């Protein structure tokens, strides 16, 4: 599920503790002092306690007629809670949701349409991986909040020993050559588990393909397209330069813990994974670096899945204009820069990448985010992930099955799950 994916990204990116607030919903008419009480749901790991305090203070100083009441929500069970809130007459005014979940909520008619106000929010510079899934049937319901994506975490000492400059790894071919050189003796060139389908997705997008495409009014699985097959072949070649298991993903076992054992030169993860590695093996502190996943050509980094959040306003929210004002502030340049520095997240606009230039991991993440994508923008995609034929397909190919046949089978599964008129 997308919530699990985003929660995993957030857990790895952040080490700061969050202030737990009341999780009860509801919208009140006033703060008891003539001000409008604005109820806001933000997710755990979205903001630190200090950032939350600073934002509330700054916002209320600029808008003294509004009393912001931020409530931190847990990822576990949030889908059902948001669905219930949207259907109620007592919904919060602003809700943070996983970027790929906006379509599901918009389909029910429960969200406010911001299409006519995108310009006021600087929408022309939004990251595509946040903006595109925030829209549904041509209308913009989700406003990009922040992003996180995977990069290559590497052992700088092993690269130096092998005479490899990571700054010169700009293409896939260069990456394969470097990884092959690192894959020697007792060192794995890369630890890449066989079912890391988010990484495969990036290669598919690089090849001009997609996991599913619109067809005849519905959706059709796309893993059997020529581009997607080329992507799987590249994944197979890269995965072979290490000892990653063919039949599990990056969480089983946790890949950061595998790298911490000291015999892995690279993993593909969010930058926060480096903190986990250092905690497990303090001897590696200062020996980890980052670079964007290389692309097919040197002029553009590889495509990545953009995890992150959008902000939405329930259609039944009592304070629509005040909610928009808060969203405009929180997603505006000033607070986005502060959020990026405080939380090591990628800002919501491509023009703000410089805000994280002094953080090597986040800077690499921001560079990659410019080529960010999201999973197919359909409310039914969560059902695909529930059984995930993509993982089964990857294992099948890596264990010797014919790629075309396995891809066709997985694509049929995706088509049947999403529904198609073709």
Coordinates of C-alpha atoms in Angstrom, one line a residue:
X1 CA 0.0 0.0 0.0
X2 CA 1.2 3.5 -0.6
X3 CA 0.8 4.5 3.0
X4 CA 3.2 1.8 4.0
X5 CA 5.6 2.9 1.3
X6 CA 5.6 6.5 2.4
X7 CA 5.9 5.6 6.0
X8 CA 9.0 3.5 5.3
X9 CA 10.5 6.4 3.4
X10 CA 9.7 8.7 6.2
X11 CA 11.1 6.4 8.9
X12 CA 14.4 6.1 7.1
X13 CA 14.7 9.8 6.3
X14 CA 14.1 11.1 9.7
X15 CA 15.5 10.5 13.2
X16 CA 13.8 13.4 14.9
X17 CA 11.0 12.7 17.3
X18 CA 7.6 14.1 16.7
X19 CA 5.3 15.7 19.2
X20 CA 2.2 13.5 19.5
X21 CA -0.9 15.5 19.6
X22 CA -4.5 14.6 19.9
X23 CA -5.8 12.5 17.0
X24 CA -9.4 13.4 17.3
X25 CA -10.9 15.1 14.3
X26 CA -13.5 17.8 14.0
X27 CA -13.9 21.4 13.0
X28 CA -14.8 24.1 15.5
X29 CA -16.3 27.5 14.6
X30 CA -14.0 29.6 16.7
X31 CA -11.1 29.5 19.1
X32 CA -13.1 31.2 21.9
X33 CA -11.5 34.6 21.3
X34 CA -13.1 35.6 18.0
X35 CA -10.5 33.8 15.9
X36 CA -11.2 31.0 13.4
X37 CA -10.0 27.7 14.7
X38 CA -8.4 25.8 11.8
X39 CA -8.0 22.0 12.3
X40 CA -5.1 20.5 10.4
X41 CA -4.1 16.8 10.2
X42 CA -0.4 16.3 9.5
X43 CA 1.2 12.8 9.5
X44 CA 3.9 11.5 11.8
X45 CA 7.4 12.3 10.5
X46 CA 6.0 15.2 8.4
X47 CA 7.2 17.9 10.7
X48 CA 9.4 18.0 13.8
X49 CA 8.1 19.4 17.1
X50 CA 10.2 22.5 16.6
X51 CA 9.1 23.1 13.0
X52 CA 5.5 22.7 14.0
X53 CA 5.9 25.3 16.8
X54 CA 7.7 27.7 14.5
X55 CA 5.1 27.4 11.7
X56 CA 2.2 27.8 14.1
X57 CA 3.8 30.9 15.6
X58 CA 4.8 32.4 12.3
X59 CA 1.5 31.7 10.6
X60 CA -0.6 33.1 13.4
X61 CA 1.5 36.2 13.6
X62 CA 0.9 36.8 9.9
X63 CA -2.8 35.8 10.2
X64 CA -3.9 36.9 13.7
X65 CA -7.6 36.0 12.9
X66 CA -6.7 32.3 12.5
X67 CA -5.9 29.8 15.3
X68 CA -4.0 26.8 13.8
X69 CA -4.6 23.5 15.6
X70 CA -2.3 20.9 14.1
X71 CA -2.9 17.3 15.1
X72 CA -0.3 14.6 14.3
X73 CA -1.8 11.4 12.9
X74 CA -0.4 7.9 12.6
X75 CA 0.0 6.2 9.3
X76 CA -1.5 3.0 10.5
X77 CA -5.2 3.0 9.7
X78 CA -5.1 6.5 8.3
X79 CA -6.9 5.5 5.1
X80 CA -10.1 4.5 6.9
X81 CA -9.9 7.6 9.1
X82 CA -9.6 10.0 6.2
X83 CA -12.4 8.3 4.3
X84 CA -14.7 8.6 7.3
X85 CA -13.7 12.2 7.8
X86 CA -14.5 13.1 4.1
X87 CA -17.9 11.5 4.5
X88 CA -18.7 13.3 7.7
X89 CA -20.1 16.7 8.6
X90 CA -17.2 17.3 11.0
X91 CA -14.1 17.0 8.9
X92 CA -10.8 18.8 9.6
X93 CA -10.0 21.8 7.3
X94 CA -6.7 20.5 5.9
X95 CA -5.4 16.9 5.7
X96 CA -2.0 15.6 4.6
X97 CA -2.3 12.5 2.5
X98 CA 0.1 10.2 0.6
X99 CA 0.6 11.7 -2.9
X100 CA -0.6 8.5 -4.6
X101 CA -3.8 8.4 -2.5
X102 CA -5.3 11.6 -3.8
X103 CA -7.2 9.9 -6.7
X104 CA -8.9 7.5 -4.3
X105 CA -10.3 10.3 -2.2
X106 CA -11.1 12.6 -5.2
X107 CA -13.1 9.8 -6.9
X108 CA -15.6 10.0 -4.1
X109 CA -16.2 13.7 -4.6
X110 CA -14.9 14.5 -1.1
X111 CA -12.2 16.9 -2.0
X112 CA -12.1 20.6 -2.9
X113 CA -11.0 21.4 -6.4
X114 CA -8.0 23.8 -6.6
X115 CA -7.6 23.8 -10.4
X116 CA -8.3 27.5 -10.8
X117 CA -5.9 28.4 -8.0
X118 CA -2.8 26.5 -9.1
X119 CA -1.2 29.7 -10.4
X120 CA -1.5 31.3 -6.9
X121 CA 0.5 28.4 -5.5
X122 CA 3.3 28.5 -8.0
X123 CA 2.1 25.2 -9.6
X124 CA 4.2 25.7 -12.7
X125 CA 7.3 24.7 -10.8
X126 CA 5.9 21.7 -8.8
X127 CA 7.6 18.4 -8.9
X128 CA 5.8 16.2 -11.4
X129 CA 5.9 13.2 -9.0
X130 CA 3.8 15.1 -6.5
X131 CA 1.6 17.3 -8.8
X132 CA 0.5 14.6 -11.3
X133 CA -0.8 12.1 -8.7
X134 CA -2.5 15.1 -6.9
X135 CA -4.8 15.5 -9.9
X136 CA -7.7 13.4 -10.9
X137 CA -9.6 13.5 -14.2
X138 CA -7.9 16.8 -15.2
X139 CA -8.5 18.6 -11.9
X140 CA -6.0 19.5 -9.2
X141 CA -7.1 18.3 -5.7
X142 CA -3.8 17.6 -4.0
X143 CA -1.3 20.4 -3.4
X144 CA 2.4 19.2 -3.4
X145 CA 3.8 19.3 0.1
X146 CA 7.2 17.5 0.2
X147 CA 9.0 14.6 -1.5
X148 CA 11.5 11.8 -0.8
X149 CA 13.0 9.4 -3.2
X150 CA 15.8 6.9 -3.6
X151 CA 19.5 7.5 -4.4
X152 CA 22.6 5.4 -4.4
X153 CA 24.3 5.1 -1.0
X154 CA 27.9 4.0 -1.5
X155 CA 31.0 3.2 0.4
X156 CA 33.4 6.1 -0.3
X157 CA 36.4 4.1 0.9
X158 CA 35.7 1.1 -1.4
X159 CA 35.1 3.5 -4.4
X160 CA 38.4 5.2 -3.6
X161 CA 40.3 1.9 -3.3
X162 CA 38.9 0.8 -6.7
X163 CA 39.9 4.1 -8.3
X164 CA 36.3 5.1 -9.0
X165 CA 35.1 8.7 -8.8
X166 CA 31.3 8.6 -8.1
X167 CA 30.9 12.0 -9.7
X168 CA 31.8 10.5 -13.0
X169 CA 29.1 7.9 -12.9
X170 CA 26.5 9.6 -15.0
X171 CA 25.1 6.8 -17.1
X172 CA 23.8 3.3 -16.6
X173 CA 26.7 1.8 -18.6
X174 CA 29.2 3.7 -16.4
X175 CA 27.3 2.4 -13.3
X176 CA 27.5 -1.2 -14.5
X177 CA 31.2 -0.9 -15.2
X178 CA 31.9 0.6 -11.8
X179 CA 29.7 -1.9 -10.0
X180 CA 31.4 -4.8 -11.8
X181 CA 34.8 -3.5 -10.7
X182 CA 33.6 -3.2 -7.1
X183 CA 32.1 -6.8 -7.1
X184 CA 35.3 -8.5 -6.2
X185 CA 36.7 -10.6 -3.4
X186 CA 34.4 -10.6 -0.5
X187 CA 32.7 -7.4 -1.5
X188 CA 29.3 -7.2 -3.3
X189 CA 29.3 -4.5 -6.0
X190 CA 25.7 -3.7 -5.0
X191 CA 23.1 -5.3 -2.8
X192 CA 19.9 -5.2 -4.8
X193 CA 17.1 -7.6 -3.7
X194 CA 15.1 -9.2 -6.5
X195 CA 11.8 -7.6 -5.6
X196 CA 12.6 -3.9 -5.3
X197 CA 9.9 -3.0 -7.7
X198 CA 10.2 0.8 -7.0
X199 CA 13.7 0.7 -8.5
X200 CA 12.5 -1.3 -11.5
X201 CA 9.8 1.2 -12.0
X202 CA 12.4 3.9 -12.4
X203 CA 14.2 1.9 -15.1
X204 CA 10.8 1.3 -16.8
X205 CA 10.1 5.1 -16.9
X206 CA 13.6 5.7 -18.2
X207 CA 12.8 3.4 -21.1
X208 CA 9.6 5.3 -22.0
X209 CA 7.3 2.7 -20.5
X210 CA 5.0 2.5 -17.5
X211 CA 3.6 0.0 -15.1
X212 CA 0.1 0.5 -16.7
X213 CA -1.3 2.7 -19.4
X214 CA -4.7 4.1 -20.1
X215 CA -6.4 2.0 -22.9
X216 CA -9.9 2.1 -24.2
X217 CA -11.3 4.0 -21.3
X218 CA -9.6 1.7 -18.8
X219 CA -6.1 0.6 -17.9
X220 CA -3.8 -2.0 -19.3
X221 CA -0.7 -3.5 -17.7
X222 CA 2.5 -2.3 -19.3
X223 CA 5.3 -4.7 -18.1
X224 CA 5.3 -6.5 -21.4
X225 CA 6.1 -3.4 -23.5
X226 CA 9.5 -3.4 -25.3
X227 CA 10.7 -0.6 -23.0
X228 CA 9.6 -2.3 -19.8
X229 CA 11.4 -5.5 -20.9
X230 CA 14.6 -3.6 -21.5
X231 CA 14.2 -2.2 -18.0
X232 CA 13.9 -5.6 -16.5
X233 CA 17.0 -6.8 -18.4
X234 CA 19.0 -3.9 -17.0
X235 CA 17.7 -4.7 -13.5
X236 CA 18.8 -8.3 -14.0
X237 CA 22.3 -7.3 -15.0
X238 CA 22.7 -4.9 -12.1
X239 CA 21.2 -7.3 -9.5
X240 CA 23.7 -10.0 -10.6
X241 CA 26.6 -7.9 -9.3
X242 CA 25.8 -8.7 -5.7
X243 CA 24.1 -11.4 -3.6
X244 CA 20.7 -9.9 -3.1
X245 CA 18.0 -12.6 -2.8
X246 CA 15.8 -13.0 -5.8
X247 CA 12.6 -13.7 -3.9
X248 CA 12.4 -10.8 -1.3
X249 CA 12.4 -7.0 -1.2
X250 CA 14.5 -4.3 0.4
X251 CA 12.8 -4.8 3.8
X252 CA 13.4 -8.5 4.2
X253 CA 16.1 -8.4 5.4
X254 CA 16.5 -4.6 5.9
X255 CA 19.0 -3.6 3.3
X256 CA 20.6 -1.0 5.4
X257 CA 21.4 -3.6 8.0
X258 CA 22.9 -5.8 5.3
X259 CA 25.2 -2.9 4.2
X260 CA 26.2 -2.3 7.8
X261 CA 27.9 -5.7 7.9
X262 CA 30.7 -4.1 5.8
X263 CA 30.7 -6.2 2.6
X264 CA 28.4 -4.1 0.4
X265 CA 29.6 -1.3 -1.8
X266 CA 26.2 0.2 -2.7
X267 CA 22.5 0.1 -2.0
X268 CA 19.6 2.0 -3.5
X269 CA 17.6 3.7 -0.7
X270 CA 16.5 7.1 0.7
X271 CA 19.5 9.0 2.2
X272 CA 18.3 8.4 5.7
X273 CA 19.3 4.8 5.3
X274 CA 22.9 6.0 5.9
X275 CA 22.0 6.9 9.5
X276 CA 20.7 3.3 10.0
X277 CA 24.0 1.9 8.6
X278 CA 26.1 4.1 10.8
X279 CA 24.0 3.2 13.9
X280 CA 24.5 -0.5 13.2
X281 CA 28.2 -0.1 12.4
X282 CA 29.8 3.0 13.8
X283 CA 33.1 2.1 11.9
X284 CA 31.3 3.2 8.7
X285 CA 30.6 6.7 9.9
X286 CA 32.2 9.2 7.5
X287 CA 32.5 6.5 4.8
X288 CA 29.2 6.8 3.1
X289 CA 28.3 9.0 0.2
X290 CA 25.4 9.6 -2.2
X291 CA 24.7 10.1 -5.9
X292 CA 21.5 10.1 -8.0
X293 CA 20.6 6.8 -9.7
X294 CA 22.3 7.2 -13.1
X295 CA 20.2 7.7 -16.2
X296 CA 20.4 6.3 -19.7
X297 CA 22.3 9.4 -20.8
X298 CA 24.6 11.7 -18.9
X299 CA 22.4 14.8 -19.2
X300 CA 19.6 13.5 -16.9
X301 CA 19.5 11.4 -13.7
X302 CA 17.6 8.2 -13.7
X303 CA 13.8 8.3 -13.1
X304 CA 12.7 7.6 -9.5
X305 CA 9.5 6.9 -7.7
X306 CA 8.6 10.0 -5.8
X307 CA 7.2 9.3 -2.4
X308 CA 5.8 12.2 -0.4
X309 CA 2.7 14.0 0.5
X310 CA 0.1 16.4 -0.8
X311 CA -2.3 18.6 1.2
X312 CA -6.0 18.4 0.5
X313 CA -9.1 20.2 1.8
X314 CA -12.3 18.2 2.4
X315 CA -15.3 19.5 0.4
X316 CA -17.2 19.6 3.6
X317 CA -14.6 21.6 5.5
X318 CA -16.1 24.7 7.2
X319 CA -13.3 27.1 6.5
X320 CA -12.3 26.8 2.9
X321 CA -10.6 30.1 2.4
X322 CA -8.6 29.9 5.6
X323 CA -7.6 26.4 4.7
X324 CA -6.3 27.7 1.3
X325 CA -4.4 30.4 3.1
X326 CA -2.6 27.8 5.3
X327 CA -1.8 25.6 2.3
X328 CA -0.4 28.6 0.4
X329 CA 1.9 29.4 3.3
X330 CA 3.0 25.9 4.1
X331 CA 3.7 25.1 0.5
X332 CA 5.2 28.5 -0.3
X333 CA 8.9 29.1 -0.9
X334 CA 9.7 30.5 2.6
X335 CA 8.3 27.6 4.6
X336 CA 9.3 25.0 2.1
X337 CA 13.0 26.0 2.4
X338 CA 12.7 25.8 6.2
X339 CA 11.0 22.4 6.0
X340 CA 13.6 21.0 3.7
X341 CA 16.5 22.0 6.0
X342 CA 14.7 20.9 9.1
X343 CA 13.5 17.5 7.9
X344 CA 15.9 16.6 5.0
X345 CA 13.0 16.4 2.6
X346 CA 12.9 17.6 -1.0
X347 CA 10.9 20.8 -1.4
X348 CA 7.8 20.7 -3.6
X349 CA 9.3 22.8 -6.4
X350 CA 12.2 22.2 -8.7
X351 CA 13.3 25.8 -8.2
X352 CA 13.9 25.2 -4.5
X353 CA 16.5 22.4 -4.9
X354 CA 19.2 24.8 -3.8
X355 CA 17.7 24.9 -0.3
X356 CA 19.3 21.5 0.5
X357 CA 22.6 22.0 -1.3
X358 CA 24.6 21.7 1.9
X359 CA 23.1 18.3 2.8
X360 CA 24.8 15.7 0.5
X361 CA 22.1 13.1 0.8
X362 CA 19.2 15.4 0.4
X363 CA 21.0 17.3 -2.5
X364 CA 21.3 14.0 -4.3
X365 CA 17.7 13.2 -3.6
X366 CA 16.6 16.7 -4.9
X367 CA 18.6 16.2 -8.1
X368 CA 16.9 12.9 -8.7
X369 CA 13.5 14.3 -7.9
X370 CA 13.6 16.4 -11.0
X371 CA 12.9 13.2 -12.9
X372 CA 10.4 11.8 -10.4
X373 CA 7.3 9.8 -11.2
X374 CA 4.4 8.3 -9.5
X375 CA 2.5 5.0 -9.9
X376 CA -0.5 4.9 -12.3
X377 CA -3.0 7.6 -11.3
X378 CA -6.0 5.4 -10.6
X379 CA -7.9 4.7 -7.4
X380 CA -7.6 1.0 -8.0
X381 CA -3.8 0.9 -8.0
X382 CA -3.7 0.0 -4.3
X383 CA -5.4 -3.3 -5.2
X384 CA -2.5 -4.1 -7.5
X385 CA 0.0 -3.5 -4.8
X386 CA -2.0 -5.7 -2.4
X387 CA -1.0 -8.8 -4.3
X388 CA 1.8 -7.2 -6.3
X389 CA 2.3 -9.3 -9.4
X390 CA 5.3 -7.1 -10.2
X391 CA 7.3 -8.7 -7.4
X392 CA 6.4 -12.2 -8.6
X393 CA 7.4 -11.2 -12.1
X394 CA 10.8 -10.0 -11.1
X395 CA 11.5 -13.1 -9.1
X396 CA 10.4 -15.3 -12.1
X397 CA 12.8 -13.5 -14.5
X398 CA 15.7 -13.6 -12.0
X399 CA 15.3 -17.3 -11.4
X400 CA 15.4 -18.1 -15.1
X401 CA 11.8 -17.9 -16.5
X402 CA 11.3 -16.3 -20.0
X403 CA 10.9 -12.6 -19.4
X404 CA 8.3 -12.0 -22.2
X405 CA 6.0 -14.8 -20.9
X406 CA 6.4 -13.7 -17.3
X407 CA 5.8 -10.0 -18.2
X408 CA 2.7 -10.9 -20.2
X409 CA 1.3 -12.8 -17.2
X410 CA 1.9 -10.0 -14.8
X411 CA 0.5 -7.4 -17.2
X412 CA -2.7 -9.5 -17.5
X413 CA -3.0 -9.5 -13.7
X414 CA -2.6 -5.7 -13.6
X415 CA -5.1 -5.2 -16.4
X416 CA -7.7 -7.5 -14.7
X417 CA -7.2 -5.7 -11.3
X418 CA -7.4 -2.2 -12.7
X419 CA -10.2 -3.0 -15.1
X420 CA -10.1 -2.2 -18.8
X421 CA -12.5 -1.9 -21.7
X422 CA -9.9 -2.9 -24.2

